[in-house]
PDB file of C-alpha atoms in Angstrom:
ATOM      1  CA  UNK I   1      64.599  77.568  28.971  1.00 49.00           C
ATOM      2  CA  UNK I   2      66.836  77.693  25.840  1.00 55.00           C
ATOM      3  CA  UNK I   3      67.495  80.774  24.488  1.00 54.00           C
ATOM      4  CA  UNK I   4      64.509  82.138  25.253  1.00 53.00           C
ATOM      5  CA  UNK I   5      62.460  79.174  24.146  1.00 60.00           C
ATOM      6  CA  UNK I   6      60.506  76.402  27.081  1.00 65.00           C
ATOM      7  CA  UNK I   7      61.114  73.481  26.151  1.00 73.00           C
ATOM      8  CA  UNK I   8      59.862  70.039  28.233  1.00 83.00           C
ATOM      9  CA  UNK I   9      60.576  67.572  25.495  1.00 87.00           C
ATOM     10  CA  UNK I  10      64.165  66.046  25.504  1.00 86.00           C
ATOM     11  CA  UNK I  11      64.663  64.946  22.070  1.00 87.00           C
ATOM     12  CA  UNK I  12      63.684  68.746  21.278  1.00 84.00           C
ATOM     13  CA  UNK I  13      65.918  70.167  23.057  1.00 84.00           C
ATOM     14  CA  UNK I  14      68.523  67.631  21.197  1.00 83.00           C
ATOM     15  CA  UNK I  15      67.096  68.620  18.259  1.00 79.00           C
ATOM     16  CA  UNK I  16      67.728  72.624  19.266  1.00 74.00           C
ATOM     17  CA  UNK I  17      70.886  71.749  20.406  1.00 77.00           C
ATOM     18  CA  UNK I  18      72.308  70.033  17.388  1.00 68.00           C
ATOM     19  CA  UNK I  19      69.916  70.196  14.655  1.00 59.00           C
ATOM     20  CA  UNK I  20      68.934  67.068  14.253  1.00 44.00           C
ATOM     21  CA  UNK I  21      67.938  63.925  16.786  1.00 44.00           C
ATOM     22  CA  UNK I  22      69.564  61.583  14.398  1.00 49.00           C
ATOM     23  CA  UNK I  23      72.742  62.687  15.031  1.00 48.00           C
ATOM     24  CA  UNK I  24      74.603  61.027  18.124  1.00 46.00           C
ATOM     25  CA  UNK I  25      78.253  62.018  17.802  1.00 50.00           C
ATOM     26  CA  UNK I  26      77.824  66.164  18.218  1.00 65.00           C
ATOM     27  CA  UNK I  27      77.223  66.567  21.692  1.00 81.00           C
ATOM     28  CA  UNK I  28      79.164  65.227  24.480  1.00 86.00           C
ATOM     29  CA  UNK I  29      77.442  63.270  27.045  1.00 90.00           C
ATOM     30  CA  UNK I  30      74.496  62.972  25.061  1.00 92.00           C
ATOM     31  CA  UNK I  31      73.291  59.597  23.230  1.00 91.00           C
ATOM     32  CA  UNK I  32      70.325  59.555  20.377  1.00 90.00           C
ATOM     33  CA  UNK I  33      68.754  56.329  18.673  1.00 93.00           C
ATOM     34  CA  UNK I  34      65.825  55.949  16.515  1.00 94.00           C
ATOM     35  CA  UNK I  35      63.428  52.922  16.850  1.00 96.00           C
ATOM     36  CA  UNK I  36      59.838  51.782  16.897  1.00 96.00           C
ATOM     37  CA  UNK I  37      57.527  49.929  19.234  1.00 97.00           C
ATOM     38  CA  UNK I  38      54.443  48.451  18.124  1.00 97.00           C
ATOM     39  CA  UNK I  39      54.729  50.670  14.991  1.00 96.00           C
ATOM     40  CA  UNK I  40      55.391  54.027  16.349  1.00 97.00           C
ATOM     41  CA  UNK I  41      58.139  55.920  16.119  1.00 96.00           C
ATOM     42  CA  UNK I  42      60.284  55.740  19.024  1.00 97.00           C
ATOM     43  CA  UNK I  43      63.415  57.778  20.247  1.00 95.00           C
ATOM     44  CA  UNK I  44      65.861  57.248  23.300  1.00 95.00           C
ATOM     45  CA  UNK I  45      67.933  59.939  24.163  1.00 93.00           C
ATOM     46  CA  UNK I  46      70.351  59.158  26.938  1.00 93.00           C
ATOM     47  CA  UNK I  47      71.736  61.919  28.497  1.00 93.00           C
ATOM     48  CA  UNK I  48      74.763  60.237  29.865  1.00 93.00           C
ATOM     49  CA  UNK I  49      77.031  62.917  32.415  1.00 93.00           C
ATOM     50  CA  UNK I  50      77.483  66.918  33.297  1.00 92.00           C
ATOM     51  CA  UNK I  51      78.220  67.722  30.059  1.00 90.00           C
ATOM     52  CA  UNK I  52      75.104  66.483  28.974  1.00 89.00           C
ATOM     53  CA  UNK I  53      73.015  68.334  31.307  1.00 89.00           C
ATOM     54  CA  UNK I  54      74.305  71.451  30.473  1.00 89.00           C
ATOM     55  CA  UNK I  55      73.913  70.768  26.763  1.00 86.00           C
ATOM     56  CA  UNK I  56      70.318  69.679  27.177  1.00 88.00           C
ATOM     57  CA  UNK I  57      69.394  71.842  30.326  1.00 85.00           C
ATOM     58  CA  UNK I  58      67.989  68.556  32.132  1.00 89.00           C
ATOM     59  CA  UNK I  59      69.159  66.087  34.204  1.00 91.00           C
ATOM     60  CA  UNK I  60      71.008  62.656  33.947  1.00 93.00           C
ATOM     61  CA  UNK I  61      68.831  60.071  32.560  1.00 93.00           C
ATOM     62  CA  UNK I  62      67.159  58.598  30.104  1.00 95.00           C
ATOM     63  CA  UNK I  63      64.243  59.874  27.753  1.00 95.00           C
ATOM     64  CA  UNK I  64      61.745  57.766  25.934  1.00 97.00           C
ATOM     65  CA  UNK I  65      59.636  59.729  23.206  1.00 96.00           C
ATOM     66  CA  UNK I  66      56.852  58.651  21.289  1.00 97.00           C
ATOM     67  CA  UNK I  67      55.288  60.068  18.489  1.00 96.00           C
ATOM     68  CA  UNK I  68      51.849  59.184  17.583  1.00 95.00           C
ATOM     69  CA  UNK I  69      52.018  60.544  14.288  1.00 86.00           C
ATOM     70  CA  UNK I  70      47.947  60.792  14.398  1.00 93.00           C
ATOM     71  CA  UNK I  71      45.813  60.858  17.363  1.00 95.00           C
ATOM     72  CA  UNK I  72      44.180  56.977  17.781  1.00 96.00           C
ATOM     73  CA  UNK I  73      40.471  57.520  18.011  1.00 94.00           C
ATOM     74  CA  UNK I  74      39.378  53.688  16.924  1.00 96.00           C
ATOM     75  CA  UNK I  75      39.698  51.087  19.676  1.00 97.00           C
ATOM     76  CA  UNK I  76      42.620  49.477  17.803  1.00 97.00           C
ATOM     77  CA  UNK I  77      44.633  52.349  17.871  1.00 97.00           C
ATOM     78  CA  UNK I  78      43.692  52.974  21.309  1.00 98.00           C
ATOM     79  CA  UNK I  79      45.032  49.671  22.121  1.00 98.00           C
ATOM     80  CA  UNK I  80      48.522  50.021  20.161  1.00 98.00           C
ATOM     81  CA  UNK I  81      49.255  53.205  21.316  1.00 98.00           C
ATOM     82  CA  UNK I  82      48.867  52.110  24.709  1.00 98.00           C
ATOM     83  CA  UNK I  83      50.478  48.607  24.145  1.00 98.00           C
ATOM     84  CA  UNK I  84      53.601  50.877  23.330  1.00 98.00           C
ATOM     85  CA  UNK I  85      53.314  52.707  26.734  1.00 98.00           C
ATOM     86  CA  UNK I  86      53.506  49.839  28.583  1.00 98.00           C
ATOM     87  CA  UNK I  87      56.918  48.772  26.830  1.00 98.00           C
ATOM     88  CA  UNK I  88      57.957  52.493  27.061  1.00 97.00           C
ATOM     89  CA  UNK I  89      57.674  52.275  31.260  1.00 97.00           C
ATOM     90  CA  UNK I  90      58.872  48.074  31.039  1.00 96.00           C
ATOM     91  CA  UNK I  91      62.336  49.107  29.452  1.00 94.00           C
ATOM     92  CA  UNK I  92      63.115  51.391  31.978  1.00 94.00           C
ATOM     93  CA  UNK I  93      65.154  49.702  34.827  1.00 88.00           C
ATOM     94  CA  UNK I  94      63.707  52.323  37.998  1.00 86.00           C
ATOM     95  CA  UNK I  95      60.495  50.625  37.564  1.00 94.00           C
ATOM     96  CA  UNK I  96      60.464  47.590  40.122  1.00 93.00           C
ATOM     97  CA  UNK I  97      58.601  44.479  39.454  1.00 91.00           C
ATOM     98  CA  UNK I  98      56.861  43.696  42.561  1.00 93.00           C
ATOM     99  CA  UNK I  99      55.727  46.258  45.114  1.00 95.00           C
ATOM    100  CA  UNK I 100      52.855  49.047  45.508  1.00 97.00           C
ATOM    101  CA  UNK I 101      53.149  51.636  42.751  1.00 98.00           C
ATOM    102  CA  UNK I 102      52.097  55.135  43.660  1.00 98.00           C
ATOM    103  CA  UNK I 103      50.290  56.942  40.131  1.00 98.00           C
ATOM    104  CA  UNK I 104      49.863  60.385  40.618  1.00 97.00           C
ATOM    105  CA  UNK I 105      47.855  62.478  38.405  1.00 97.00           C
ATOM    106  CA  UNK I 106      49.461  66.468  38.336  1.00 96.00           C
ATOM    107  CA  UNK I 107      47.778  69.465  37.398  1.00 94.00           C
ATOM    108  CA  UNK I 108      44.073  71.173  37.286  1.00 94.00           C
ATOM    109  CA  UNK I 109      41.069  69.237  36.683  1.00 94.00           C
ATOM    110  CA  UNK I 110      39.345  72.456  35.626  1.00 94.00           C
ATOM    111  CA  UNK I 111      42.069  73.929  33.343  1.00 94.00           C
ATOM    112  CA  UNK I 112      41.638  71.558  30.255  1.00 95.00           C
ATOM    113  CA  UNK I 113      45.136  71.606  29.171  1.00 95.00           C
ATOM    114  CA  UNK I 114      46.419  70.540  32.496  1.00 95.00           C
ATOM    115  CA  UNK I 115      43.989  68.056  33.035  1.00 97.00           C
ATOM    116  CA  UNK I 116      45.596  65.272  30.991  1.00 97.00           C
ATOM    117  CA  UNK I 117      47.329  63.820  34.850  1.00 97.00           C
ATOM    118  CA  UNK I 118      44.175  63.938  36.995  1.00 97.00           C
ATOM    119  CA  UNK I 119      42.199  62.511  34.076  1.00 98.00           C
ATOM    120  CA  UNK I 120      44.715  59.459  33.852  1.00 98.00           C
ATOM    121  CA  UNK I 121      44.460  58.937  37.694  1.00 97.00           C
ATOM    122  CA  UNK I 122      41.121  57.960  36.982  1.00 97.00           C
ATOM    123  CA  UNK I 123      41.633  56.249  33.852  1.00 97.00           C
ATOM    124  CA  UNK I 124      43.920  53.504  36.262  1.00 98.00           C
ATOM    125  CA  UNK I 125      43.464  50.294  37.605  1.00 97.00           C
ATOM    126  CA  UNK I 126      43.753  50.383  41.100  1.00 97.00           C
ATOM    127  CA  UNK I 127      44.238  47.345  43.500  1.00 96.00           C
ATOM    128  CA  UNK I 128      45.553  48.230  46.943  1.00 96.00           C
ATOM    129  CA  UNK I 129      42.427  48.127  48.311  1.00 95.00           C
ATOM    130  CA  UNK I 130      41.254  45.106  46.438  1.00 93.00           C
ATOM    131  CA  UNK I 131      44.720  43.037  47.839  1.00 93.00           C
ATOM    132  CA  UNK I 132      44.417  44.221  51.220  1.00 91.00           C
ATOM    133  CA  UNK I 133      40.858  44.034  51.820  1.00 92.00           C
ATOM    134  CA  UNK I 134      40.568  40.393  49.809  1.00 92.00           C
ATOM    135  CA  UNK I 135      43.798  39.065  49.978  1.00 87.00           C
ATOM    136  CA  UNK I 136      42.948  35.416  48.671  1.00 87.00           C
ATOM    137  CA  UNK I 137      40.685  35.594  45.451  1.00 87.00           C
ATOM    138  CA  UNK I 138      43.229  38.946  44.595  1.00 88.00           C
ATOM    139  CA  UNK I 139      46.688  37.911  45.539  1.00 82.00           C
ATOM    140  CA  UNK I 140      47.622  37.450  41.931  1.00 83.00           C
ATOM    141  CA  UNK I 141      46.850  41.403  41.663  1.00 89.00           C
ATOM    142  CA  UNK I 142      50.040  43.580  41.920  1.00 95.00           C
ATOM    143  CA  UNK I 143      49.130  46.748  44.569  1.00 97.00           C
ATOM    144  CA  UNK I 144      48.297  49.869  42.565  1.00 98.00           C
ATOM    145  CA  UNK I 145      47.238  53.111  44.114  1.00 98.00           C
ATOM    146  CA  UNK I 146      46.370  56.447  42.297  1.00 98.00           C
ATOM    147  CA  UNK I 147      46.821  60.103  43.831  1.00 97.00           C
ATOM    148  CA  UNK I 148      45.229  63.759  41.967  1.00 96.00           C
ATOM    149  CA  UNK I 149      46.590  66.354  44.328  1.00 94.00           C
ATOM    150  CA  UNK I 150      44.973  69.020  43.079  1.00 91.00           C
ATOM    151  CA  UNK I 151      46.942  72.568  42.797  1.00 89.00           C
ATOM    152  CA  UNK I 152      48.612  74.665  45.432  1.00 87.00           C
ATOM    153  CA  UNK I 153      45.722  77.734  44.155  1.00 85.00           C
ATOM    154  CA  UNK I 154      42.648  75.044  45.407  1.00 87.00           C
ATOM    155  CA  UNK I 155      44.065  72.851  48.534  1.00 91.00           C
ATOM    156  CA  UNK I 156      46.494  75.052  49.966  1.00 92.00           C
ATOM    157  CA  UNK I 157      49.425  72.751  49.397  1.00 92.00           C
ATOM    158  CA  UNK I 158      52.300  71.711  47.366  1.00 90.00           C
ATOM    159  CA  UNK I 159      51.600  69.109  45.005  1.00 91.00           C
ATOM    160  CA  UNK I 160      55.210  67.462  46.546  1.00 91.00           C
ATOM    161  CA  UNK I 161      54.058  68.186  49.988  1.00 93.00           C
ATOM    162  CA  UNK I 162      50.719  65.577  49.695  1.00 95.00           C
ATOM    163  CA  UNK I 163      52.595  63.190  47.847  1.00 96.00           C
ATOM    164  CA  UNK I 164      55.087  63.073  50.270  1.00 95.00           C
ATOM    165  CA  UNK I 165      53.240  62.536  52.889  1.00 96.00           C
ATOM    166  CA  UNK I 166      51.528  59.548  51.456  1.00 97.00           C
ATOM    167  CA  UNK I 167      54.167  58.107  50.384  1.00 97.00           C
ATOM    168  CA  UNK I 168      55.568  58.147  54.163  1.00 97.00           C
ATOM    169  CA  UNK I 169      52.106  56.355  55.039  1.00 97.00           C
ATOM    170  CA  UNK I 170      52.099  54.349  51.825  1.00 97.00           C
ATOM    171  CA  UNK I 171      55.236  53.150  51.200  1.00 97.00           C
ATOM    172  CA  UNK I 172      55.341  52.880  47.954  1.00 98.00           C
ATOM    173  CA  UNK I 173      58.458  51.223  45.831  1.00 97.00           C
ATOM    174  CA  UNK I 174      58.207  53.319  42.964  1.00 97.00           C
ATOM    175  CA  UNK I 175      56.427  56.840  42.094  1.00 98.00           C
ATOM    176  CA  UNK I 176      54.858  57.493  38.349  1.00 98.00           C
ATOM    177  CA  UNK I 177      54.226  60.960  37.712  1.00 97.00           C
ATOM    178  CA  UNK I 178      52.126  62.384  34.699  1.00 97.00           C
ATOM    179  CA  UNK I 179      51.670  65.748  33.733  1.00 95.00           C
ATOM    180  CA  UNK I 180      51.158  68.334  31.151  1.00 95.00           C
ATOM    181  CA  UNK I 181      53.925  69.799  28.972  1.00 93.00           C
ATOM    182  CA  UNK I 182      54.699  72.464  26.959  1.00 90.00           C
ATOM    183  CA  UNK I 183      56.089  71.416  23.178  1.00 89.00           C
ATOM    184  CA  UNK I 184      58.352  73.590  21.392  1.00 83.00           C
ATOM    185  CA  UNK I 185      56.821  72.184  17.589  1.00 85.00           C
ATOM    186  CA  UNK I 186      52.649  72.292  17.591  1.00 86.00           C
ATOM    187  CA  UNK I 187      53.042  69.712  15.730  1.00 89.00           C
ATOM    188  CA  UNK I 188      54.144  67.415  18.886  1.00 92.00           C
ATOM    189  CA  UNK I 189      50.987  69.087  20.696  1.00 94.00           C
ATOM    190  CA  UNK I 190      48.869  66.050  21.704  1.00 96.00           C
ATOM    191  CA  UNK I 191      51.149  64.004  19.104  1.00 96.00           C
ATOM    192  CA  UNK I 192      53.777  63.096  21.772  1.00 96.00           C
ATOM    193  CA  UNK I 193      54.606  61.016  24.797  1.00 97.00           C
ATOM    194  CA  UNK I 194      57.865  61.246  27.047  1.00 96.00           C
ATOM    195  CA  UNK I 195      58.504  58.922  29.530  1.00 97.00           C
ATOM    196  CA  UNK I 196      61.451  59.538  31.757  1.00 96.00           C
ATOM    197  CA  UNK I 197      63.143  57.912  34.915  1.00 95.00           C
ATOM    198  CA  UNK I 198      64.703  61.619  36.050  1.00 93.00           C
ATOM    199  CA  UNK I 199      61.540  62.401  38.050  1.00 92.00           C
ATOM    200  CA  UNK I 200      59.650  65.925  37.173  1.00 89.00           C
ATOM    201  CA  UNK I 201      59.235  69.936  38.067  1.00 78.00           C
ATOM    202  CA  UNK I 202      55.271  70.101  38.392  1.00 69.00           C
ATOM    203  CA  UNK I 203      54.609  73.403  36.700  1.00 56.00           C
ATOM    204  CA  UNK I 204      57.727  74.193  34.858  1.00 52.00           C
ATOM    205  CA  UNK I 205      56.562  73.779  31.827  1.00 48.00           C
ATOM    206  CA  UNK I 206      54.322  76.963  31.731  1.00 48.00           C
ATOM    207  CA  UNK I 207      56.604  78.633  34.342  1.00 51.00           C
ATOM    208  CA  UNK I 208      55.287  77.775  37.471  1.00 55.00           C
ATOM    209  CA  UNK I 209      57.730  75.265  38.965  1.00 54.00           C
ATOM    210  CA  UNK I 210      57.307  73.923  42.469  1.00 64.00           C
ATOM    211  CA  UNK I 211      58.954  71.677  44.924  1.00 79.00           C
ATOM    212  CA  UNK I 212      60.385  68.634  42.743  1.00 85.00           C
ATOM    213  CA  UNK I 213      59.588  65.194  42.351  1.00 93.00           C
ATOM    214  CA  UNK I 214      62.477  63.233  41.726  1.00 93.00           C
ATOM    215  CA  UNK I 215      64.408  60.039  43.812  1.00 93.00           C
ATOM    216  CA  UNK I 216      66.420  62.765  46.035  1.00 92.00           C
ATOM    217  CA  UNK I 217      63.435  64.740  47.524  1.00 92.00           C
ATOM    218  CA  UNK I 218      61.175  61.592  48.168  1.00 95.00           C
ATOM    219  CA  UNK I 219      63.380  58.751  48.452  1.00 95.00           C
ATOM    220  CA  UNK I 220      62.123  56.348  45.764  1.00 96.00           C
ATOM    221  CA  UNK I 221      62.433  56.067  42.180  1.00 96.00           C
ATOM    222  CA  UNK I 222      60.462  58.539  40.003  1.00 97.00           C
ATOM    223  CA  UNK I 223      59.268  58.259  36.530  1.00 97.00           C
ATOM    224  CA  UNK I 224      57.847  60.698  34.724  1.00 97.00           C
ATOM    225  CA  UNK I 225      54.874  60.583  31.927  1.00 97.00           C
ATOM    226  CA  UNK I 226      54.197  63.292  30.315  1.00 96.00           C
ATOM    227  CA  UNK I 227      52.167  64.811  27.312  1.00 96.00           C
ATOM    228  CA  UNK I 228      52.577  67.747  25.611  1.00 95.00           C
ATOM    229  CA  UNK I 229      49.527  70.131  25.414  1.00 96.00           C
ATOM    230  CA  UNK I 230      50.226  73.678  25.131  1.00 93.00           C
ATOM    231  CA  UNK I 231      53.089  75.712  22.928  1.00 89.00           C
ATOM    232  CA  UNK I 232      54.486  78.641  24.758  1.00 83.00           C
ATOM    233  CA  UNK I 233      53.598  81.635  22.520  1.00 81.00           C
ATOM    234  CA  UNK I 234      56.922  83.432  22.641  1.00 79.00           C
ATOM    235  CA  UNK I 235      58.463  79.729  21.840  1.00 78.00           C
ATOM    236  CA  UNK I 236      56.233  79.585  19.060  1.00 80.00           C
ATOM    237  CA  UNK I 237      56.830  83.448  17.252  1.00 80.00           C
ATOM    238  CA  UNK I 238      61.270  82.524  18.002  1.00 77.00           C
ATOM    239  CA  UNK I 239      60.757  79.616  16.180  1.00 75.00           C
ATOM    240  CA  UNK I 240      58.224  80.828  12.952  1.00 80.00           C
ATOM    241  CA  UNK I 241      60.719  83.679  12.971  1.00 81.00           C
ATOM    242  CA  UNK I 242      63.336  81.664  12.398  1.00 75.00           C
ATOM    243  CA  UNK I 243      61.393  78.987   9.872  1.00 78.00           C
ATOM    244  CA  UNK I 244      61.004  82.451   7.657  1.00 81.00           C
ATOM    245  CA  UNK I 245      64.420  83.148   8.023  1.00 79.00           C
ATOM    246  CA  UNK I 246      64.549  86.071  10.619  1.00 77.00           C
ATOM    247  CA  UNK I 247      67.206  85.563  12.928  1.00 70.00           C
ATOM    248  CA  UNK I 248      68.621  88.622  13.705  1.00 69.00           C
ATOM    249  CA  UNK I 249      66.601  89.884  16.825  1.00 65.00           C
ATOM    250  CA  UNK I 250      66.537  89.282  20.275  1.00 66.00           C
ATOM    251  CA  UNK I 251      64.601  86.560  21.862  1.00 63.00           C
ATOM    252  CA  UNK I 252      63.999  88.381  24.768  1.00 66.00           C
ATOM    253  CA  UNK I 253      61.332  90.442  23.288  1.00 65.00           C
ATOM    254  CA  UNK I 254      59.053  87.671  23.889  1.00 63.00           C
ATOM    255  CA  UNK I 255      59.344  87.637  27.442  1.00 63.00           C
ATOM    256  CA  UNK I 256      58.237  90.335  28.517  1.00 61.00           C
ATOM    257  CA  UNK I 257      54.149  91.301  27.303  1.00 60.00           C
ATOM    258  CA  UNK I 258      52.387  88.173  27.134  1.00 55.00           C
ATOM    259  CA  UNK I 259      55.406  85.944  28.427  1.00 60.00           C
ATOM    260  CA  UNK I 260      51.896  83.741  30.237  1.00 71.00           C
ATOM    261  CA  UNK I 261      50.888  82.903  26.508  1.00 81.00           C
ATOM    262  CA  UNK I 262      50.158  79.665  25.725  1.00 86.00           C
ATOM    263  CA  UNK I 263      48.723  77.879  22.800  1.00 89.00           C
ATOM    264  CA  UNK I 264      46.928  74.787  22.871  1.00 93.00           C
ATOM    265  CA  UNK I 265      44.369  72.912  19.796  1.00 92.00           C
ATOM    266  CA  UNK I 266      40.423  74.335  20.076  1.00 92.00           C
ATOM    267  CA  UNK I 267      40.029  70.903  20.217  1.00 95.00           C
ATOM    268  CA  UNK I 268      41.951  70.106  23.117  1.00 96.00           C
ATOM    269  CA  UNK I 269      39.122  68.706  25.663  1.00 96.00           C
ATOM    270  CA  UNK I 270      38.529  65.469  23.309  1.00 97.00           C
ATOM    271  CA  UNK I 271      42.226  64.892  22.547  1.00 97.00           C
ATOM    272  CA  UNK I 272      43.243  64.945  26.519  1.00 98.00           C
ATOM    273  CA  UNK I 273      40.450  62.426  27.024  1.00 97.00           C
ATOM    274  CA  UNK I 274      41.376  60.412  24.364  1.00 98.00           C
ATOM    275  CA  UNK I 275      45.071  60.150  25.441  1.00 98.00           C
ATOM    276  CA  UNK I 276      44.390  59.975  28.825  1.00 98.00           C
ATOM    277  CA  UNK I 277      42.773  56.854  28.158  1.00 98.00           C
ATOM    278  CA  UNK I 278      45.746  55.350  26.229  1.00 98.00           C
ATOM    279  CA  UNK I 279      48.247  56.333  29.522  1.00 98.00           C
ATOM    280  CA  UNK I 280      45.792  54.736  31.996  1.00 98.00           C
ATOM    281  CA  UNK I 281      45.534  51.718  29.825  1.00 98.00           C
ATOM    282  CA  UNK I 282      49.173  51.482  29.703  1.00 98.00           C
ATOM    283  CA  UNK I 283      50.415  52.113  32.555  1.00 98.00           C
ATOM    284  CA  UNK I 284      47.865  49.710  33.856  1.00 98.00           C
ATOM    285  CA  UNK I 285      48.930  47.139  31.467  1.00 97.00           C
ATOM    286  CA  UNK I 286      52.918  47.746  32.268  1.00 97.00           C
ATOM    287  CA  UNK I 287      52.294  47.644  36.450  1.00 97.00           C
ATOM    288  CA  UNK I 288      49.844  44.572  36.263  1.00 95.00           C
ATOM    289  CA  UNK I 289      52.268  42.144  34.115  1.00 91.00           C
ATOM    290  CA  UNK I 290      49.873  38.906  34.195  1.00 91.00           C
ATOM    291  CA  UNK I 291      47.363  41.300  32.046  1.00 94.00           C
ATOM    292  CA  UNK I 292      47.269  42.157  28.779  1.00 96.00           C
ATOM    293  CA  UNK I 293      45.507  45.909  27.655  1.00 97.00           C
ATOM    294  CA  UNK I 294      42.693  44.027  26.580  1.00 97.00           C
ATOM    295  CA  UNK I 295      42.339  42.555  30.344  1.00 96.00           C
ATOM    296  CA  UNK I 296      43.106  46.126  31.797  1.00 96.00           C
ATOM    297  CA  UNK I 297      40.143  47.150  29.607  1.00 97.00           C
ATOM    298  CA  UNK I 298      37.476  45.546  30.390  1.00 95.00           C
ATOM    299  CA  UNK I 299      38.213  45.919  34.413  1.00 93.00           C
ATOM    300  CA  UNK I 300      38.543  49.636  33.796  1.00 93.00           C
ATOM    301  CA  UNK I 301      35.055  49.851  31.236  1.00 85.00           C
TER     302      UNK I 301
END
């Protein structure tokens, strides 16, 4: 939360915090750089010690956004956008080269919104059971596993506490998280993709945290994908407000009536599928390093 606004994306809450992303040199212990990958816009933003955290309001580490300036519909784009995925997750250093990968899919398969992590679970390539069951025509195969835990409101559990305990059967080297976000622009609704090795809050986006998943609490590295879907209305009004040029009020009149209001595209359904495709594809593509996303495609068709 800053001042009175949610906000999951990183290089937004840079951009809050100093004005603009392009400038690195106004807050201490935090680092900005502009770039592309495969043609799309790319920003790091390193947030480097304490004084960073508090600046930003999240943790050490580094942040990887993309912006997909239009959502790909066409194969080709499909391709691209997930080609730049997989370098997103390859350039960060938590992500080991060899060893079972645990992909887990957060949120509610019947809340469209929040269906952008289950939806990529099942967009995956998955090998475990290829390489254990038929270990000699799939050695090449790196082990892959995929996870959709559901919500505490259906199973009666934590998200954290079922991917904890597979994890202790599992043992896993490395855990990828994706989830749903909440942007503080609609313009980065469906537009944007962060990629972070701090781990995640499942739920904190709309308000609901729960038990984290991060390195500390499960005891291997975490990276976390993530999507924005939904603008938090009281976000939304601070910020129009402010584009009109009313700023004196206080911001917590939108949290009290309607603080559970969020706004997401009408079109929503098609544009999770569509980028749910593009993460399974590339995180696919970055795990399984002898394939290419056009390989990863045609085992996953």
């Amino acid at each position: 939360m800053t001042n009175g606004r949610k906000i999951d994306l990183a290089l937004e809450a840079k951009e809050f915090a100093e004005g603009s992303a392009e400038k690195t040199s106004r807050l201490s212990g935090v680092k900005a750089e502009e770039d592309t990958v495969f043609g799309l816009p790319l920003t790091r933003v390193k947030i480097l010690d304490q004084e960073g955290e508090a600046a930003l309001g999240k943790p050490k580490g580094t942040y990887l956004t993309l912006d997909l300036e239009e959502l790909p519909r066409d194969r080709e784009e499909i391709l691209r956008t997930a080609r730049a995925v997989a370098a997103m997750l390859e350039e960060l250093p938590g992500l080991p080269q060899e060893g079972l990968v645990l992909v887990t899919g957060l949120g509610n398969r019947r809340v469209t919104p929040d269906a952008i992590g289950p939806k990529t679970a099942d967009a995956l390539l998955v090998t475990r059971h290829l390489v254990q069951t038929l270990p000699e025509p799939f050695a090449s195969l790196r082990p892959v596993a995929a996870l959709a835990p559901g919500v505490t409101g259906s199973t009666g559990m934590e998200s954290g506490e079922i991917i904890g305990s597979v994890i202790k059967k599992l043992k896993p080297v490395c855990l990828i998280a994706v989830d749903a976000l909440a942007a503080r622009r609609q313009e980065r609704v469906c537009r944007t993709i962060q990629i972070a090795d701090t781990g995640i809050v499942p739920g904190s986006g709309v308000g609901n945290a729960r038990m984290a998943l991060d390195e500390k609490s499960l005891g291997i590295p975490v990276i976390a994908v993530g999507v924005p879907t939904v603008v938090d209305a009281g976000t939304l009004c601070l910020d129009l407000l402010e584009d009109a040029g009313q700023k004196d009020f206080d911001p917590s009149i939108f949290r009290g009536e309607g603080a559970e209001w969020f706004v997401t595209p009408r079109n929503v359904d098609s544009q999770v599928d569509i980028l749910s495709r593009v993460l399974g594809l590339g995180i696919s593509t970055a795990l399984h390093v002898d394939f290419s996303v056009e390989d990863v495609e045609k085992w996953t068709s």
